[in-house]
């Protein structure tokens, strides 16, 4: 196949060995199987990966198979995985009911619940790259590419760099869209005994769901893996103290009849979208590009989209078109991730069973700021217009068939299920 951009990709670097960096390196190896280029996979082994990210979207199932050439069953077993058919919401919204957000088509399409720490290993086995354990001080644009400056090593020039170094040190308005209409910023992670037994002769085929249970100070995720069950309490540390959250977490686990747990981490996170995910030569991917709380497990699927889009453009488009393509690609990526952000924030718009300070503020103070934050003039994309148009569409008595499929990156059925479940 003729690939007009191929000749402009002689030296490629991926910085970061978390989920996003490992996916990027494996995707490059798959997209450029001739190995007639240098791929440097760079990371600082003293900086740990974030290590959570155990829910995914169905596109990961097919992509892992393509990237590794392993059978689906093997991948699932090696990831301690279960089949995730959707997210089961408990006590969200104004209807006081439980509901499921199924992947489409429901009961057919599934993703994985997976052990995040095992995913990078599987991907690395499928990737031919030179590994460099070093601290990156800076990644900077130069005329004909990008240069990485290292601590204690000579700088190197590359044609394309994937920056997967995780969360930015701080969120600043010139570089980031602060999507703080999402009202949470901290997670307490606990690991509990498995509730799903591994099978001896094949993968677990039982349908499982991520539980998203509203609680007075936020919500709790429950992710069933074959090696353990992962629990996380997501809350806002500016509203609730860690002590109050830990105490409610204990009550929740006790009601769930979980008598033992291992405290894994307390993680603070920003909710943001980087304004410049791609400048033609440097592509930010994963938590370096954008982040939002894990309610709909949008991080890995966003990284897949960012990596796939950048590789497609750089391989299949002539380098002469780079300057013209770059702002279009960047706008597309920002638009898609901001669309995820609006979708996630919208879950808080109808409150929950709990009339607590957190839920009142989430509904009445945080969510209403989304119109200002995502104002097209401030973010240079149309995510908000599309979001408003979708909500209008859902209110129509009849939705034309032509409108069913025009809502990437999320299907209309996802909006319909959440709208119905919450009582929008
Ligand atoms: C509570 C919580 C729950 C989550 N749940 C989900 C979920 O269910 N589903 C989902 O899709 N996502 C989830 N996520 C998001 C998850 O974090 C990401 O999916 C995923 O881990 C991507 O991380 P990353 O690879 O971008 O960064 P990281 O895992 O932080 O990796 C960063 C890498 O960069 C390297 N590095 C950093 N700085 C330097 C430097 N200066 N020089 C060299 N190397 C450097 C580090 O060594 C590391 O290898 C969750 C996040 C949180 C906080």
Short mmCIF file of C-alpha atoms and ligand atoms in Angstrom, two decimals:
data_model
loop_
_atom_site.label_atom_id
_atom_site.label_comp_id
_atom_site.label_asym_id
_atom_site.label_seq_id
_atom_site.Cartn_x
_atom_site.Cartn_y
_atom_site.Cartn_z
CA UNK A 1 0.00 0.00 0.00
CA UNK A 2 1.32 3.46 -0.91
CA UNK A 3 1.88 5.47 2.26
CA UNK A 4 2.85 9.04 1.29
CA UNK A 5 4.01 10.01 4.80
CA UNK A 6 6.05 6.89 5.50
CA UNK A 7 9.38 8.36 4.33
CA UNK A 8 9.11 11.18 6.88
CA UNK A 9 9.11 8.70 9.79
CA UNK A 10 12.67 7.49 10.28
CA UNK A 11 13.05 8.18 14.00
CA UNK A 12 10.12 7.97 16.41
CA UNK A 13 10.07 8.26 20.20
CA UNK A 14 7.47 7.38 22.80
CA UNK A 15 8.03 8.90 26.25
CA UNK A 16 6.21 7.04 29.04
CA UNK A 17 5.58 3.39 29.82
CA UNK A 18 2.09 3.58 31.32
CA UNK A 19 -0.97 2.37 29.46
CA UNK A 20 -0.83 5.25 26.96
CA UNK A 21 2.89 4.98 26.16
CA UNK A 22 2.75 1.20 25.82
CA UNK A 23 -0.27 1.44 23.52
CA UNK A 24 1.50 4.08 21.42
CA UNK A 25 4.69 2.00 21.02
CA UNK A 26 2.74 -1.15 20.10
CA UNK A 27 0.56 0.81 17.65
CA UNK A 28 3.65 2.20 15.90
CA UNK A 29 5.19 -1.29 15.64
CA UNK A 30 1.94 -2.58 14.14
CA UNK A 31 1.41 0.31 11.73
CA UNK A 32 5.01 0.20 10.48
CA UNK A 33 5.85 -3.51 10.35
CA UNK A 34 8.88 -3.09 8.05
CA UNK A 35 11.13 -2.13 11.03
CA UNK A 36 13.08 0.20 8.74
CA UNK A 37 13.00 2.99 11.28
CA UNK A 38 14.17 3.58 14.83
CA UNK A 39 11.66 3.43 17.66
CA UNK A 40 12.86 4.62 21.07
CA UNK A 41 10.64 3.79 24.04
CA UNK A 42 11.79 6.15 26.80
CA UNK A 43 10.73 6.21 30.44
CA UNK A 44 12.10 6.98 33.85
CA UNK A 45 11.79 3.81 35.92
CA UNK A 46 11.95 5.94 39.10
CA UNK A 47 8.63 7.61 38.17
CA UNK A 48 5.84 5.09 38.72
CA UNK A 49 2.92 4.61 36.35
CA UNK A 50 -0.49 5.56 37.70
CA UNK A 51 -1.50 1.88 37.81
CA UNK A 52 -5.29 2.29 37.75
CA UNK A 53 -7.39 2.18 34.61
CA UNK A 54 -9.22 -1.09 34.83
CA UNK A 55 -12.33 -0.37 32.81
CA UNK A 56 -12.31 0.04 29.03
CA UNK A 57 -14.50 0.32 25.91
CA UNK A 58 -15.16 -2.45 23.35
CA UNK A 59 -12.64 -1.08 20.82
CA UNK A 60 -9.84 -2.26 23.15
CA UNK A 61 -10.86 -5.91 22.72
CA UNK A 62 -10.26 -5.88 18.97
CA UNK A 63 -7.26 -3.58 19.18
CA UNK A 64 -5.38 -5.75 21.68
CA UNK A 65 -5.93 -8.74 19.42
CA UNK A 66 -4.62 -6.81 16.40
CA UNK A 67 -1.61 -5.44 18.28
CA UNK A 68 -0.51 -8.67 19.93
CA UNK A 69 -1.75 -11.38 17.52
CA UNK A 70 -2.84 -13.30 20.62
CA UNK A 71 -6.25 -15.00 20.75
CA UNK A 72 -8.93 -13.02 22.62
CA UNK A 73 -9.16 -15.75 25.27
CA UNK A 74 -5.43 -15.57 26.01
CA UNK A 75 -5.48 -11.80 26.29
CA UNK A 76 -8.43 -11.83 28.68
CA UNK A 77 -6.86 -14.49 30.91
CA UNK A 78 -3.46 -12.78 30.97
CA UNK A 79 -5.09 -9.51 32.02
CA UNK A 80 -7.02 -11.22 34.85
CA UNK A 81 -9.88 -9.90 32.79
CA UNK A 82 -13.64 -10.13 32.84
CA UNK A 83 -16.07 -9.07 30.14
CA UNK A 84 -17.56 -5.67 30.80
CA UNK A 85 -20.93 -5.18 29.11
CA UNK A 86 -21.50 -1.70 30.49
CA UNK A 87 -21.78 0.40 33.63
CA UNK A 88 -24.42 -0.31 36.24
CA UNK A 89 -25.58 2.92 37.94
CA UNK A 90 -27.03 2.77 41.43
CA UNK A 91 -28.86 5.68 43.08
CA UNK A 92 -27.99 8.29 40.43
CA UNK A 93 -30.42 10.85 39.06
CA UNK A 94 -33.86 11.98 40.08
CA UNK A 95 -35.71 8.74 39.36
CA UNK A 96 -34.24 6.88 42.29
CA UNK A 97 -33.70 3.79 40.20
CA UNK A 98 -30.85 1.53 39.12
CA UNK A 99 -30.05 1.44 35.42
CA UNK A 100 -27.37 0.11 33.08
CA UNK A 101 -25.47 1.97 30.40
CA UNK A 102 -24.87 -0.87 27.95
CA UNK A 103 -22.35 -0.83 25.15
CA UNK A 104 -24.07 -0.99 21.76
CA UNK A 105 -25.47 -3.46 20.74
CA UNK A 106 -26.51 -4.33 24.31
CA UNK A 107 -25.60 -7.77 25.67
CA UNK A 108 -23.39 -8.39 22.61
CA UNK A 109 -20.68 -5.77 22.66
CA UNK A 110 -18.22 -6.03 25.53
CA UNK A 111 -15.00 -4.47 26.75
CA UNK A 112 -12.52 -5.72 29.36
CA UNK A 113 -12.15 -5.13 33.02
CA UNK A 114 -8.39 -5.61 33.20
CA UNK A 115 -5.40 -5.43 35.53
CA UNK A 116 -3.78 -2.18 34.39
CA UNK A 117 -0.31 -3.28 35.54
CA UNK A 118 -0.39 -6.32 33.21
CA UNK A 119 -1.51 -4.48 30.08
CA UNK A 120 1.81 -2.73 29.44
CA UNK A 121 3.65 -6.08 29.62
CA UNK A 122 1.47 -7.75 26.98
CA UNK A 123 1.89 -4.77 24.67
CA UNK A 124 5.65 -4.63 25.13
CA UNK A 125 6.06 -8.26 24.07
CA UNK A 126 4.55 -7.25 20.73
CA UNK A 127 6.75 -4.18 20.27
CA UNK A 128 10.22 -4.01 18.80
CA UNK A 129 11.79 -0.90 20.28
CA UNK A 130 14.97 0.30 21.91
CA UNK A 131 14.25 0.92 25.59
CA UNK A 132 15.87 3.92 27.22
CA UNK A 133 15.57 4.39 30.97
CA UNK A 134 16.22 8.09 31.43
CA UNK A 135 14.63 11.24 32.73
CA UNK A 136 13.28 13.55 30.06
CA UNK A 137 13.75 17.21 30.89
CA UNK A 138 12.05 18.70 27.85
CA UNK A 139 10.50 17.87 24.50
CA UNK A 140 10.83 20.81 22.10
CA UNK A 141 9.94 21.59 18.50
CA UNK A 142 12.75 22.30 16.06
CA UNK A 143 12.50 23.10 12.34
CA UNK A 144 12.57 19.55 11.05
CA UNK A 145 11.16 17.61 14.01
CA UNK A 146 11.38 17.50 17.79
CA UNK A 147 14.30 17.24 20.19
CA UNK A 148 14.24 15.43 23.51
CA UNK A 149 16.58 16.81 26.18
CA UNK A 150 17.59 14.24 28.80
CA UNK A 151 19.06 14.46 32.26
CA UNK A 152 22.62 13.09 31.98
CA UNK A 153 22.42 12.02 28.31
CA UNK A 154 22.85 13.76 24.98
CA UNK A 155 19.76 15.20 23.35
CA UNK A 156 18.16 13.30 20.44
CA UNK A 157 16.17 14.47 17.42
CA UNK A 158 13.04 12.64 16.19
CA UNK A 159 10.52 12.95 13.35
CA UNK A 160 7.61 12.21 15.66
CA UNK A 161 7.33 12.09 19.47
CA UNK A 162 4.47 10.69 21.54
CA UNK A 163 4.48 12.40 24.92
CA UNK A 164 2.81 9.98 27.37
CA UNK A 165 4.33 11.31 30.60
CA UNK A 166 1.06 11.32 32.55
CA UNK A 167 -0.66 14.22 34.33
CA UNK A 168 0.77 17.73 33.83
CA UNK A 169 2.37 19.26 36.92
CA UNK A 170 -0.26 21.99 36.92
CA UNK A 171 -3.28 23.01 34.86
CA UNK A 172 -2.81 26.48 33.34
CA UNK A 173 -5.43 28.31 31.23
CA UNK A 174 -3.08 29.07 28.30
CA UNK A 175 -2.42 25.36 27.77
CA UNK A 176 -5.39 23.53 29.24
CA UNK A 177 -9.17 23.69 29.23
CA UNK A 178 -10.04 23.23 32.90
CA UNK A 179 -13.22 21.11 32.74
CA UNK A 180 -14.09 21.65 36.37
CA UNK A 181 -17.81 21.31 35.67
CA UNK A 182 -16.85 17.73 36.62
CA UNK A 183 -17.12 18.01 40.41
CA UNK A 184 -14.57 15.43 41.63
CA UNK A 185 -10.80 15.53 42.03
CA UNK A 186 -9.65 12.69 44.32
CA UNK A 187 -9.89 8.90 44.53
CA UNK A 188 -9.33 6.44 47.35
CA UNK A 189 -8.43 3.04 45.88
CA UNK A 190 -8.90 -0.23 47.75
CA UNK A 191 -8.28 -3.77 46.57
CA UNK A 192 -10.64 -6.48 47.84
CA UNK A 193 -10.94 -10.25 47.30
CA UNK A 194 -12.19 -11.44 43.90
CA UNK A 195 -15.92 -12.04 43.49
CA UNK A 196 -15.44 -13.65 40.07
CA UNK A 197 -13.61 -16.98 39.98
CA UNK A 198 -11.06 -17.57 37.20
CA UNK A 199 -11.92 -20.55 34.95
CA UNK A 200 -9.39 -23.37 34.50
CA UNK A 201 -10.27 -24.15 30.91
CA UNK A 202 -10.98 -20.75 29.36
CA UNK A 203 -11.84 -17.11 29.98
CA UNK A 204 -14.69 -16.01 32.23
CA UNK A 205 -17.64 -15.47 29.87
CA UNK A 206 -20.09 -14.29 32.52
CA UNK A 207 -21.46 -10.80 31.80
CA UNK A 208 -20.04 -8.29 34.27
CA UNK A 209 -20.58 -4.57 34.75
CA UNK A 210 -18.63 -1.80 36.42
CA UNK A 211 -20.81 -0.73 39.33
CA UNK A 212 -21.02 3.06 39.82
CA UNK A 213 -22.74 3.55 43.15
CA UNK A 214 -23.73 7.05 44.30
CA UNK A 215 -22.70 7.80 47.88
CA UNK A 216 -23.19 10.90 50.06
CA UNK A 217 -19.72 12.31 49.22
CA UNK A 218 -19.41 11.16 45.58
CA UNK A 219 -19.57 7.69 44.12
CA UNK A 220 -17.85 4.31 44.35
CA UNK A 221 -16.69 2.15 41.46
CA UNK A 222 -16.57 -1.62 41.77
CA UNK A 223 -14.57 -3.43 39.09
CA UNK A 224 -14.56 -7.24 39.21
CA UNK A 225 -11.34 -8.91 38.01
CA UNK A 226 -10.42 -12.57 38.43
CA UNK A 227 -7.46 -11.72 40.71
CA UNK A 228 -9.18 -9.13 42.92
CA UNK A 229 -12.05 -6.66 42.98
CA UNK A 230 -11.08 -3.03 42.65
CA UNK A 231 -13.01 -0.41 44.62
CA UNK A 232 -12.54 3.34 44.30
CA UNK A 233 -14.30 6.18 46.14
CA UNK A 234 -14.36 9.27 43.92
CA UNK A 235 -14.97 12.58 45.71
CA UNK A 236 -14.06 16.25 45.95
CA UNK A 237 -11.44 17.03 48.60
CA UNK A 238 -12.50 20.71 48.63
CA UNK A 239 -15.95 19.64 49.82
CA UNK A 240 -15.36 16.51 51.94
CA UNK A 241 -12.50 15.48 54.21
CA UNK A 242 -10.62 12.25 53.59
CA UNK A 243 -11.66 11.05 57.05
CA UNK A 244 -15.38 11.35 56.18
CA UNK A 245 -14.84 9.58 52.88
CA UNK A 246 -12.88 6.72 54.48
CA UNK A 247 -15.64 6.30 57.05
CA UNK A 248 -18.38 6.13 54.39
CA UNK A 249 -16.17 3.79 52.33
CA UNK A 250 -15.97 1.45 55.35
CA UNK A 251 -19.79 1.50 55.67
CA UNK A 252 -20.17 0.77 51.97
CA UNK A 253 -17.80 -2.21 52.06
CA UNK A 254 -19.42 -3.54 55.18
CA UNK A 255 -22.87 -3.35 53.53
CA UNK A 256 -21.34 -5.12 50.51
CA UNK A 257 -20.11 -7.82 52.95
CA UNK A 258 -16.46 -7.18 52.15
CA UNK A 259 -14.55 -7.83 55.35
CA UNK A 260 -10.94 -7.30 54.19
CA UNK A 261 -9.24 -4.85 51.89
CA UNK A 262 -5.83 -3.51 51.01
CA UNK A 263 -5.56 0.29 50.90
CA UNK A 264 -3.81 0.99 47.59
CA UNK A 265 -3.65 4.74 47.08
CA UNK A 266 -5.18 8.16 47.49
CA UNK A 267 -4.89 9.84 44.09
CA UNK A 268 -5.52 13.48 43.26
CA UNK A 269 -6.42 14.18 39.63
CA UNK A 270 -7.14 17.19 37.42
CA UNK A 271 -10.05 17.28 34.95
CA UNK A 272 -8.68 18.98 31.84
CA UNK A 273 -8.21 18.87 28.07
CA UNK A 274 -4.90 20.04 26.59
CA UNK A 275 -5.51 22.72 23.94
CA UNK A 276 -2.55 21.47 21.86
CA UNK A 277 -2.69 17.67 21.80
CA UNK A 278 -0.92 17.55 18.46
CA UNK A 279 1.35 20.06 16.77
CA UNK A 280 2.34 17.91 13.79
CA UNK A 281 5.47 16.50 15.45
CA UNK A 282 4.68 16.16 19.17
CA UNK A 283 1.53 14.24 20.08
CA UNK A 284 0.36 14.26 23.69
CA UNK A 285 -1.47 11.06 24.54
CA UNK A 286 -3.12 9.54 27.62
CA UNK A 287 -3.15 11.51 30.85
CA UNK A 288 -0.69 14.03 29.36
CA UNK A 289 -3.35 14.99 26.78
CA UNK A 290 -6.53 15.03 28.84
CA UNK A 291 -8.15 13.55 31.89
CA UNK A 292 -11.55 13.28 33.44
CA UNK A 293 -12.71 11.23 36.40
CA UNK A 294 -13.24 7.52 35.62
CA UNK A 295 -17.07 7.39 35.67
CA UNK A 296 -17.30 6.21 32.05
CA UNK A 297 -13.75 4.86 31.73
CA UNK A 298 -12.90 7.31 28.96
CA UNK A 299 -9.09 7.46 29.39
CA UNK A 300 -7.85 4.37 27.55
CA UNK A 301 -10.36 4.83 24.72
CA UNK A 302 -9.21 8.46 24.37
CA UNK A 303 -5.57 7.35 24.18
CA UNK A 304 -6.51 4.81 21.49
CA UNK A 305 -8.17 7.56 19.48
CA UNK A 306 -5.28 10.03 19.89
CA UNK A 307 -2.62 7.49 18.88
CA UNK A 308 -4.63 6.07 15.97
CA UNK A 309 -5.50 9.46 14.52
CA UNK A 310 -1.94 10.82 14.67
CA UNK A 311 -0.42 7.68 13.15
CA UNK A 312 -3.00 7.55 10.36
CA UNK A 313 -2.32 11.15 9.43
CA UNK A 314 1.46 10.96 9.60
CA UNK A 315 1.66 7.70 7.63
CA UNK A 316 -1.04 8.23 5.03
CA UNK A 317 -0.72 11.95 4.28
CA UNK A 318 2.16 13.60 2.50
CA UNK A 319 4.50 15.60 4.75
CA UNK A 320 3.76 18.59 2.48
CA UNK A 321 0.24 18.66 3.94
CA UNK A 322 1.40 18.61 7.57
CA UNK A 323 0.95 22.31 8.22
CA UNK A 324 -2.57 22.27 6.83
CA UNK A 325 -3.58 19.01 8.52
CA UNK A 326 -2.26 19.76 12.00
CA UNK A 327 -4.89 22.25 13.26
CA UNK A 328 -7.68 20.09 11.82
CA UNK A 329 -6.41 16.99 13.62
CA UNK A 330 -5.86 18.90 16.86
CA UNK A 331 -9.38 20.37 16.75
CA UNK A 332 -10.82 16.90 16.08
CA UNK A 333 -9.01 15.45 19.11
CA UNK A 334 -9.92 18.32 21.45
CA UNK A 335 -13.52 18.16 20.25
CA UNK A 336 -13.79 14.43 20.90
CA UNK A 337 -12.30 14.49 24.38
CA UNK A 338 -14.36 17.54 25.35
CA UNK A 339 -17.41 15.61 24.14
CA UNK A 340 -16.49 12.85 26.60
CA UNK A 341 -16.07 15.51 29.30
CA UNK A 342 -19.55 16.95 28.71
CA UNK A 343 -21.02 13.44 28.68
CA UNK A 344 -19.38 12.59 32.03
CA UNK A 345 -20.27 15.94 33.67
CA UNK A 346 -23.89 15.57 32.54
CA UNK A 347 -24.26 12.49 34.79
CA UNK A 348 -24.26 14.91 37.75
CA UNK A 349 -26.94 17.18 36.33
CA UNK A 350 -29.85 15.49 38.10
CA UNK A 351 -28.20 14.83 41.46
CA UNK A 352 -28.67 11.53 43.22
CA UNK A 353 -30.62 9.88 46.00
CA UNK A 354 -28.49 11.87 48.45
CA UNK A 355 -29.37 15.45 49.30
CA UNK A 356 -25.83 16.08 50.59
CA UNK A 357 -23.49 19.03 50.18
CA UNK A 358 -21.52 17.21 47.48
CA UNK A 359 -24.56 16.38 45.34
CA UNK A 360 -26.17 19.80 45.74
CA UNK A 361 -22.95 21.52 44.70
CA UNK A 362 -22.29 19.06 41.86
CA UNK A 363 -25.75 19.72 40.40
CA UNK A 364 -26.26 23.40 41.20
CA UNK A 365 -22.74 24.90 41.19
CA UNK A 366 -20.38 22.73 39.12
CA UNK A 367 -22.45 21.38 36.21
CA UNK A 368 -24.02 24.76 35.27
CA UNK A 369 -20.52 26.12 34.46
CA UNK A 370 -20.19 23.74 31.48
CA UNK A 371 -21.72 26.26 29.06
CA UNK A 372 -19.11 28.83 29.90
CA UNK A 373 -16.17 26.39 30.02
CA UNK A 374 -17.03 24.74 26.68
CA UNK A 375 -18.11 27.94 24.94
CA UNK A 376 -16.98 27.39 21.31
CA UNK A 377 -15.22 30.77 21.25
CA UNK A 378 -13.08 29.75 24.22
CA UNK A 379 -12.28 26.20 23.13
CA UNK A 380 -12.18 26.54 19.34
CA UNK A 381 -14.41 23.51 18.72
CA UNK A 382 -18.08 22.63 18.56
CA UNK A 383 -18.41 20.00 21.30
CA UNK A 384 -20.98 22.05 23.26
CA UNK A 385 -23.14 22.78 20.20
CA UNK A 386 -23.19 19.08 19.36
CA UNK A 387 -23.99 18.15 22.95
CA UNK A 388 -26.91 20.62 23.11
CA UNK A 389 -28.19 19.41 19.73
CA UNK A 390 -28.13 15.82 20.97
CA UNK A 391 -30.13 16.58 24.09
CA UNK A 392 -32.66 18.39 21.87
CA UNK A 393 -32.79 15.40 19.55
CA UNK A 394 -33.55 13.06 22.47
CA UNK A 395 -36.58 15.18 23.38
CA UNK A 396 -38.15 14.78 19.94
CA UNK A 397 -41.12 12.41 19.71
CA UNK A 398 -39.54 10.66 16.71
CA UNK A 399 -35.81 10.38 15.98
CA UNK A 400 -35.11 9.90 12.28
CA UNK A 401 -32.94 6.96 11.35
CA UNK A 402 -30.41 9.29 9.67
CA UNK A 403 -29.77 10.83 13.10
CA UNK A 404 -28.96 7.55 14.81
CA UNK A 405 -25.35 7.29 13.69
CA UNK A 406 -24.01 10.86 13.57
CA UNK A 407 -22.78 11.23 17.12
CA UNK A 408 -19.20 10.00 17.30
CA UNK A 409 -17.29 9.48 19.52
CA UNK A 410 -20.28 8.29 21.59
CA UNK A 411 -23.32 6.53 20.16
CA UNK A 412 -26.74 8.16 20.47
CA UNK A 413 -27.84 5.10 22.43
CA UNK A 414 -25.40 6.06 25.23
CA UNK A 415 -27.03 9.50 25.56
CA UNK A 416 -30.49 7.91 25.43
CA UNK A 417 -29.71 5.41 28.18
CA UNK A 418 -28.21 7.99 30.53
CA UNK A 419 -31.01 10.47 29.85
CA UNK A 420 -33.64 7.86 30.61
CA UNK A 421 -31.80 6.50 33.65
CA UNK A 422 -31.16 9.87 35.28
CA UNK A 423 -34.56 11.30 34.44
CA UNK A 424 -33.15 14.28 32.50
C1 LIG B 1 -8.94 6.81 40.14
C2 LIG B 1 -8.69 6.57 38.69
C3 LIG B 1 -9.36 5.55 38.05
C4 LIG B 1 -9.16 5.32 36.67
N1 LIG B 1 -9.89 4.36 36.04
C5 LIG B 1 -9.81 4.25 34.70
C6 LIG B 1 -10.59 3.31 33.99
O1 LIG B 1 -11.37 2.56 34.57
N2 LIG B 1 -10.47 3.23 32.65
C7 LIG B 1 -9.61 4.05 31.98
O2 LIG B 1 -9.57 3.99 30.76
N3 LIG B 1 -8.81 4.90 32.63
C8 LIG B 1 -8.91 5.02 33.95
N4 LIG B 1 -8.10 5.91 34.61
C9 LIG B 1 -7.11 6.65 33.84
C10 LIG B 1 -5.76 5.96 33.79
O3 LIG B 1 -4.91 6.72 34.59
C11 LIG B 1 -5.27 5.95 32.35
O4 LIG B 1 -6.11 5.14 31.59
C12 LIG B 1 -3.91 5.33 32.08
O5 LIG B 1 -3.31 4.81 33.17
C13 LIG B 1 -3.00 6.24 31.31
O6 LIG B 1 -1.92 6.69 32.04
P1 LIG B 1 -0.68 7.26 31.23
O7 LIG B 1 -0.03 6.13 30.52
O8 LIG B 1 -1.12 8.42 30.43
O9 LIG B 1 0.26 7.85 32.37
P2 LIG B 1 1.05 7.15 33.57
O10 LIG B 1 0.51 5.82 33.95
O11 LIG B 1 1.13 8.20 34.65
O12 LIG B 1 2.51 6.90 32.99
C14 LIG B 1 3.44 7.93 32.83
C15 LIG B 1 4.75 7.36 32.31
O13 LIG B 1 5.62 8.44 31.96
C16 LIG B 1 6.88 8.25 32.56
N5 LIG B 1 7.43 9.60 32.85
C17 LIG B 1 6.83 10.61 33.50
N6 LIG B 1 7.63 11.69 33.54
C18 LIG B 1 8.77 11.34 32.89
C19 LIG B 1 9.99 12.01 32.60
N7 LIG B 1 10.18 13.28 32.97
N8 LIG B 1 10.94 11.35 31.91
C20 LIG B 1 10.75 10.06 31.50
N9 LIG B 1 9.61 9.38 31.75
C21 LIG B 1 8.64 10.01 32.44
C22 LIG B 1 6.65 7.43 33.82
O14 LIG B 1 7.80 6.72 34.19
C23 LIG B 1 5.52 6.50 33.30
O15 LIG B 1 6.11 5.41 32.63
C24 LIG B 1 -8.25 6.14 35.96
C25 LIG B 1 -7.54 7.13 36.63
C26 LIG B 1 -7.76 7.37 37.97
C27 LIG B 1 -6.99 8.46 38.64
#
